[in-house]
Coordinates of C-alpha atoms in Angstrom, one line a residue:
M1 CA -23.2 -1.3 4.4
S2 CA -22.9 2.4 3.9
E3 CA -22.5 4.0 0.6
T4 CA -20.1 4.2 -1.9
K5 CA -19.3 7.6 -1.7
T6 CA -17.0 9.9 -4.2
I7 CA -15.3 12.0 -1.7
F8 CA -12.2 13.1 -4.0
K9 CA -12.4 13.6 -7.9
V10 CA -9.1 14.9 -10.5
N11 CA -10.4 18.4 -12.3
E12 CA -8.8 20.1 -14.6
K13 CA -6.5 21.6 -12.2
Y14 CA -5.0 18.3 -11.4
A15 CA -6.3 15.9 -13.3
W16 CA -4.4 12.3 -12.3
L17 CA -4.0 10.8 -9.4
R18 CA -2.8 7.4 -7.1
E19 CA -3.3 5.6 -3.8
P20 CA -5.7 7.7 -1.4
L21 CA -4.4 6.4 2.2
L22 CA -6.5 6.4 5.3
M23 CA -6.9 7.4 9.2
R24 CA -8.5 8.7 11.9
L25 CA -5.8 11.3 13.7
P26 CA -5.7 11.5 17.4
D27 CA -8.2 14.7 17.1
D28 CA -10.8 12.2 15.4
S29 CA -11.4 13.7 12.8
L30 CA -11.0 11.8 8.8
F31 CA -8.1 12.1 7.3
C32 CA -7.4 10.6 3.5
A33 CA -3.6 12.2 2.4
I34 CA -3.3 11.4 -1.7
F35 CA -0.9 11.4 -3.8
L36 CA -1.5 13.6 -7.1
G37 CA 0.1 16.9 -9.9
G38 CA 1.8 14.8 -12.1
E39 CA 0.9 12.8 -14.6
Y40 CA 2.5 9.3 -13.4
D41 CA 3.1 7.4 -11.0
G42 CA 7.0 9.2 -10.2
C43 CA 6.9 12.2 -11.9
R44 CA 8.3 15.4 -10.5
E45 CA 4.9 17.0 -10.3
N46 CA 4.1 14.5 -7.8
F47 CA 3.5 16.2 -4.4
V48 CA 1.7 15.0 -1.2
A49 CA -1.7 16.6 -0.4
G50 CA -4.5 15.5 1.6
I51 CA -8.9 16.2 2.9
R52 CA -10.7 15.7 6.2
S53 CA -13.6 14.9 7.7
D54 CA -15.3 16.5 10.8
D55 CA -18.2 14.7 10.8
D56 CA -17.7 10.5 10.0
G57 CA -16.9 10.9 7.0
E58 CA -20.3 12.9 5.5
T59 CA -18.8 15.0 4.4
W60 CA -15.0 16.1 3.4
S61 CA -13.2 19.1 2.6
P62 CA -11.3 20.8 -0.4
L63 CA -7.6 19.7 -0.8
E64 CA -4.7 20.2 1.0
I65 CA -1.6 20.0 0.3
I66 CA 1.0 17.8 3.2
K67 CA 3.9 18.0 1.3
A68 CA 5.8 19.5 -2.2
I69 CA 9.4 20.3 -3.5
K70 CA 9.8 21.9 -6.3
S71 CA 11.2 19.8 -8.9
V72 CA 11.4 16.6 -6.8
G73 CA 8.0 14.0 -6.9
C74 CA 6.5 13.2 -3.8
W75 CA 4.4 10.0 -2.5
A76 CA 2.7 8.6 0.6
C77 CA 3.2 5.0 0.7
S78 CA 1.6 4.3 4.2
V79 CA -0.8 6.3 7.3
F80 CA -0.7 5.4 10.7
E81 CA -2.1 6.1 13.4
H82 CA 0.0 4.8 17.1
N83 CA -0.4 5.9 20.7
G84 CA -1.9 9.6 19.6
T85 CA 0.3 10.5 17.3
G86 CA -0.7 10.1 13.5
Y87 CA 2.0 9.4 10.5
I88 CA 2.8 9.6 6.9
F89 CA 5.2 7.5 6.0
W90 CA 6.2 9.0 1.9
M91 CA 9.2 9.2 -0.1
T92 CA 11.1 11.9 -1.9
L93 CA 11.7 10.8 -6.3
N94 CA 14.6 11.9 -8.4
D95 CA 15.4 11.3 -11.4
D96 CA 11.8 9.0 -12.3
R97 CA 12.3 6.6 -8.9
R98 CA 16.2 6.0 -9.3
D99 CA 16.8 8.3 -5.9
M100 CA 14.5 7.3 -3.6
T101 CA 14.2 8.9 0.1
G102 CA 12.4 8.6 3.2
H103 CA 10.6 10.2 5.6
L104 CA 8.1 10.1 8.2
L105 CA 5.7 13.1 8.9
S106 CA 3.6 13.3 12.3
T107 CA 1.0 15.4 13.1
G108 CA 1.6 17.8 16.8
E109 CA -0.7 18.2 20.3
D110 CA -3.5 19.2 18.6
G111 CA -3.6 16.3 16.1
R112 CA -4.7 17.4 13.6
S113 CA -1.7 19.4 12.5
F114 CA 1.5 17.2 10.9
E115 CA 3.7 19.9 11.9
H116 CA 7.2 17.1 12.1
D117 CA 9.2 16.2 9.1
R118 CA 12.1 14.0 9.8
L119 CA 14.2 11.1 7.2
M120 CA 13.7 7.3 8.0
P121 CA 16.6 5.6 9.1
K122 CA 18.7 4.3 5.9
F123 CA 19.1 0.2 5.2
S124 CA 22.2 -1.3 4.0
G125 CA 21.8 -3.2 0.7
A126 CA 18.3 -1.7 0.0
H127 CA 18.1 0.9 -3.4
C128 CA 19.3 4.6 -2.2
G129 CA 18.7 3.2 1.2
T130 CA 14.8 3.4 1.1
V131 CA 12.1 0.6 2.6
D132 CA 9.3 1.4 0.7
T133 CA 6.8 1.1 3.8
R134 CA 2.6 0.3 4.2
R135 CA 0.0 -0.1 6.4
G136 CA 0.7 -1.3 9.2
T137 CA -0.8 -3.5 12.1
K138 CA -1.2 -3.5 15.8
L139 CA -0.3 -7.6 17.1
R140 CA -2.3 -8.5 20.1
N141 CA 0.9 -8.1 22.3
G142 CA 0.9 -4.8 21.7
R143 CA 3.8 -5.1 19.2
V144 CA 3.2 -2.4 15.8
L145 CA 4.3 -4.3 13.1
L146 CA 5.0 -2.8 9.2
P147 CA 5.2 -4.6 6.9
I148 CA 7.9 -2.7 3.4
A149 CA 9.9 -3.6 0.7
W150 CA 13.1 -3.1 -1.2
Q151 CA 15.4 -3.5 -4.0
E152 CA 19.2 -4.4 -4.2
V153 CA 20.8 -4.1 -7.2
V154 CA 21.8 -7.0 -8.6
G155 CA 24.8 -6.6 -12.0
E156 CA 24.7 -3.8 -14.3
P157 CA 20.9 -2.0 -16.3
V158 CA 19.9 -4.1 -18.4
E159 CA 19.0 -3.5 -21.8
L160 CA 15.5 -4.5 -22.1
T161 CA 13.4 -4.7 -26.0
A162 CA 10.2 -1.7 -26.5
E163 CA 8.5 -5.0 -25.9
Q164 CA 10.2 -6.3 -22.7
A165 CA 10.1 -2.2 -20.5
K166 CA 6.2 -2.2 -21.6
R167 CA 5.4 -5.2 -20.4
L168 CA 7.1 -3.9 -17.6
S169 CA 6.5 -0.3 -17.4
N170 CA 4.1 -1.0 -14.7
L171 CA 7.4 -2.0 -12.5
G172 CA 9.3 0.7 -13.3
G173 CA 10.3 -0.4 -16.9
A174 CA 14.0 -0.4 -16.8
T175 CA 15.0 1.2 -14.2
N176 CA 13.4 -2.2 -11.8
A177 CA 15.4 -4.9 -14.4
N178 CA 18.8 -5.5 -12.4
K179 CA 17.1 -5.6 -9.1
V180 CA 15.7 -8.5 -6.5
F181 CA 12.6 -7.2 -5.1
C182 CA 12.3 -8.0 -1.2
C183 CA 9.8 -8.5 1.9
G184 CA 10.3 -8.1 5.1
I185 CA 9.0 -6.1 8.6
L186 CA 9.8 -2.9 10.2
E187 CA 9.4 -2.4 14.6
P188 CA 9.0 0.4 15.4
N189 CA 9.9 1.8 19.5
E190 CA 7.1 3.7 21.0
D191 CA 7.3 6.7 19.3
F192 CA 8.3 6.0 16.0
T193 CA 12.3 7.4 16.2
D194 CA 13.6 4.3 16.3
F195 CA 13.3 0.9 14.2
T196 CA 14.4 -2.2 12.9
R197 CA 14.2 -4.0 10.5
H198 CA 13.2 -8.6 10.4
G199 CA 13.4 -10.6 7.0
R200 CA 14.0 -10.4 3.6
V201 CA 11.5 -12.4 1.6
C202 CA 12.8 -12.8 -1.6
Q203 CA 12.0 -15.3 -5.2
P204 CA 15.2 -15.2 -7.5
T205 CA 13.9 -16.2 -11.4
P206 CA 17.5 -16.1 -12.9
T207 CA 16.1 -17.1 -16.4
D208 CA 13.6 -14.4 -17.3
V209 CA 14.2 -10.6 -17.5
M210 CA 13.2 -9.8 -13.6
P211 CA 16.0 -11.2 -11.1
S212 CA 13.2 -12.1 -9.4
I213 CA 9.5 -12.2 -8.2
P214 CA 8.6 -8.8 -7.6
L215 CA 7.5 -9.2 -4.6
F216 CA 5.8 -5.7 -2.9
E217 CA 3.2 -4.6 -1.6
N218 CA 3.3 -6.5 1.3
Q219 CA 0.3 -7.0 4.9
I220 CA -0.2 -8.7 7.8
A221 CA -2.0 -11.9 9.1
E222 CA -1.6 -12.5 12.7
L223 CA -3.6 -15.6 13.0
S224 CA -5.4 -17.5 15.8
D225 CA -1.7 -19.3 17.1
D226 CA -0.2 -15.9 17.2
S227 CA 2.1 -16.8 14.1
L228 CA 1.9 -14.3 11.5
A229 CA 1.2 -14.7 6.9
M230 CA 2.6 -12.2 4.9
L231 CA 0.5 -11.8 2.2
M232 CA 2.7 -9.9 -1.1
R233 CA 1.5 -8.2 -4.2
A234 CA 3.8 -10.5 -7.4
D235 CA 3.2 -9.3 -10.9
L236 CA 4.0 -11.2 -13.1
T237 CA 2.0 -14.1 -11.6
N238 CA -1.5 -13.2 -11.3
R239 CA -1.6 -14.7 -7.6
L240 CA -0.9 -13.4 -4.0
W241 CA 2.2 -15.3 -3.0
R242 CA 3.1 -16.0 1.0
S243 CA 5.4 -16.6 3.6
D244 CA 4.7 -17.1 7.3
S245 CA 6.5 -16.0 11.1
A246 CA 6.4 -18.3 14.2
D247 CA 8.6 -16.3 15.5
G248 CA 7.1 -12.6 15.9
G249 CA 8.0 -11.7 12.8
H250 CA 12.1 -12.2 13.4
S251 CA 12.1 -14.6 10.5
W252 CA 10.0 -16.3 7.4
S253 CA 9.4 -18.7 5.1
D254 CA 10.5 -19.0 1.4
P255 CA 7.5 -17.4 -0.5
V256 CA 4.9 -19.3 -1.9
K257 CA 2.5 -19.1 -4.9
T258 CA -1.4 -18.8 -3.1
E259 CA -4.5 -19.4 -5.2
I260 CA -5.9 -16.1 -4.0
P261 CA -6.0 -14.6 -8.2
N262 CA -4.4 -10.7 -8.8
P263 CA -3.4 -8.8 -11.5
G264 CA -0.9 -7.7 -10.1
S265 CA -2.8 -5.0 -7.5
K266 CA -2.0 -4.0 -4.4
P267 CA -3.8 -6.2 -1.3
L268 CA -5.7 -4.5 1.9
I269 CA -5.2 -7.2 5.0
I270 CA -7.6 -6.2 8.4
N271 CA -7.2 -8.2 11.7
L272 CA -10.4 -8.1 13.6
P273 CA -10.3 -8.7 17.2
D274 CA -12.7 -11.6 16.6
G275 CA -10.4 -13.1 15.6
R276 CA -11.8 -12.3 11.0
I277 CA -9.7 -11.9 9.0
V278 CA -10.6 -9.2 6.1
L279 CA -8.8 -9.2 3.2
F280 CA -10.1 -6.6 0.2
H281 CA -8.4 -7.1 -3.6
N282 CA -9.0 -7.6 -6.8
P283 CA -9.8 -11.3 -7.7
S284 CA -8.9 -11.0 -11.0
E285 CA -5.9 -12.3 -14.5
K286 CA -4.0 -10.2 -16.3
N287 CA -3.4 -10.8 -19.9
Y288 CA 1.3 -10.0 -19.5
D289 CA 1.3 -10.3 -23.4
D290 CA -1.7 -7.6 -23.5
I291 CA 0.9 -4.7 -23.9
D292 CA -1.8 -2.3 -25.0
A293 CA -4.4 -2.2 -23.0
F294 CA -4.4 0.5 -20.7
H295 CA -2.5 -1.5 -17.3
H296 CA -5.1 -0.8 -14.6
A297 CA -7.9 -2.6 -17.2
Y298 CA -7.1 -5.5 -14.9
R299 CA -7.7 -4.2 -11.7
T300 CA -11.5 -5.3 -11.5
P301 CA -13.9 -6.1 -9.5
L302 CA -12.8 -4.9 -6.1
E303 CA -13.7 -7.7 -3.6
M304 CA -13.7 -8.0 -0.3
W305 CA -13.2 -11.6 1.6
I306 CA -13.6 -12.7 5.1
S307 CA -11.8 -16.1 7.1
N308 CA -12.7 -17.4 10.0
D309 CA -10.2 -19.8 9.9
D310 CA -7.1 -18.2 9.5
M311 CA -7.2 -17.6 5.1
N312 CA -7.6 -21.3 4.7
T313 CA -10.8 -20.4 3.0
W314 CA -13.0 -17.0 2.3
P315 CA -16.5 -18.8 2.6
V316 CA -17.6 -14.8 2.4
K317 CA -17.1 -13.6 -0.4
E318 CA -18.5 -9.5 -2.0
T319 CA -17.8 -7.4 -4.2
L320 CA -17.5 -4.4 -4.0
M321 CA -17.2 -2.2 -7.1
A322 CA -17.7 -4.8 -10.3
A323 CA -15.8 -5.9 -13.1
P324 CA -15.1 -4.1 -15.6
A325 CA -15.0 -0.7 -13.5
V326 CA -11.1 0.0 -12.2
A327 CA -10.9 -0.2 -8.5
M328 CA -7.9 -0.2 -6.9
Y329 CA -5.3 0.1 -4.1
P330 CA -8.0 -0.3 -1.7
D331 CA -7.1 0.9 2.4
G332 CA -8.1 1.5 6.0
F333 CA -8.8 1.0 9.2
Y334 CA -10.9 -1.6 11.4
D335 CA -13.1 1.3 14.0
K336 CA -13.1 -0.5 17.3
K337 CA -15.8 2.5 18.7
T338 CA -18.2 1.6 15.6
G339 CA -17.6 -1.3 14.6
L340 CA -17.1 -0.6 11.3
I341 CA -14.0 -1.0 8.1
Y342 CA -13.1 2.4 7.0
L343 CA -12.6 1.8 3.3
V344 CA -10.5 4.4 0.6
W345 CA -9.7 3.5 -3.0
E346 CA -9.4 4.2 -6.3
N347 CA -9.9 4.6 -10.2
D348 CA -7.0 6.6 -11.4
E349 CA -9.6 9.9 -11.5
E350 CA -12.0 9.3 -8.2
V351 CA -11.2 8.2 -4.8
F352 CA -14.1 5.9 -2.9
F353 CA -14.9 5.6 0.4
K354 CA -17.5 3.4 2.2
K355 CA -17.9 2.0 5.6
I356 CA -18.2 -1.7 6.5
S357 CA -20.2 -3.3 9.1
V358 CA -18.6 -6.7 9.5

């Protein structure tokens, strides 16, 4: 493994950051998107920014603003490179996530500048018609699948007690207390101008404050028999949840709770060419009754697990950042040319970068 580097840090101008996203652009540079500018998720001052490296991660450029709209929060949820084009999936958020719109940026002829921007299609049933698109995967047969999550409104807004609202603050609080959380996939055409939605994975919880288990920030693994498995963040349960597809992602099984600990944080799955599956995550549990604790405090340690038997066992477990240091929102990719995984993550104040030999 290479050393862990800090490639961006908050400062007097930008005192908050969230969720770095990493890809190699068609011009062979590395690009790391970050959203920052406000003080919290959904803040109207947030914007999409980025830093670049032209020497394979040794040095990084100053911050540049990619998308900013006055009085509207801008948030990048994933990046992807396909057929010589780099893409940034991003959203505009008005009024604390009550009104969201999906957008898609793409690179131009230079393979470096994000020159084209268009609206993502609206999807029936999804709140505001918008889906949250996450890190996709290219299957062995060439198909590209993008994991998505969305909420469906059920009934009237729910009145929460102050304690309930604080307990659910990491899920949008009262804004999501009357929504069912669903997961599925998008399949794009070759130039990402049309998308087909498949699947609707959800787990109702009619007796709880939330009408469903909050499944989101999902990831896809391709298994040795060409079937697919989806792992999902599931707040309030302290485990990752799983759904499987035997028909290429067109339909998915009912979700089940796995034995993989998770405190309500984003996992990352990377499929290696030799069939191994790599999982980056925080294998810990959160005390959801500890409402006065910093809500990211349980996102530690950051570990890399590797399975060679379709995620039945994880014989390799390596710690990338030890507890109690917060280390969350891992993102990255496997580079076939170098044989390395390129990884970024953050701790609320810094973005870290590492190259990993697997």
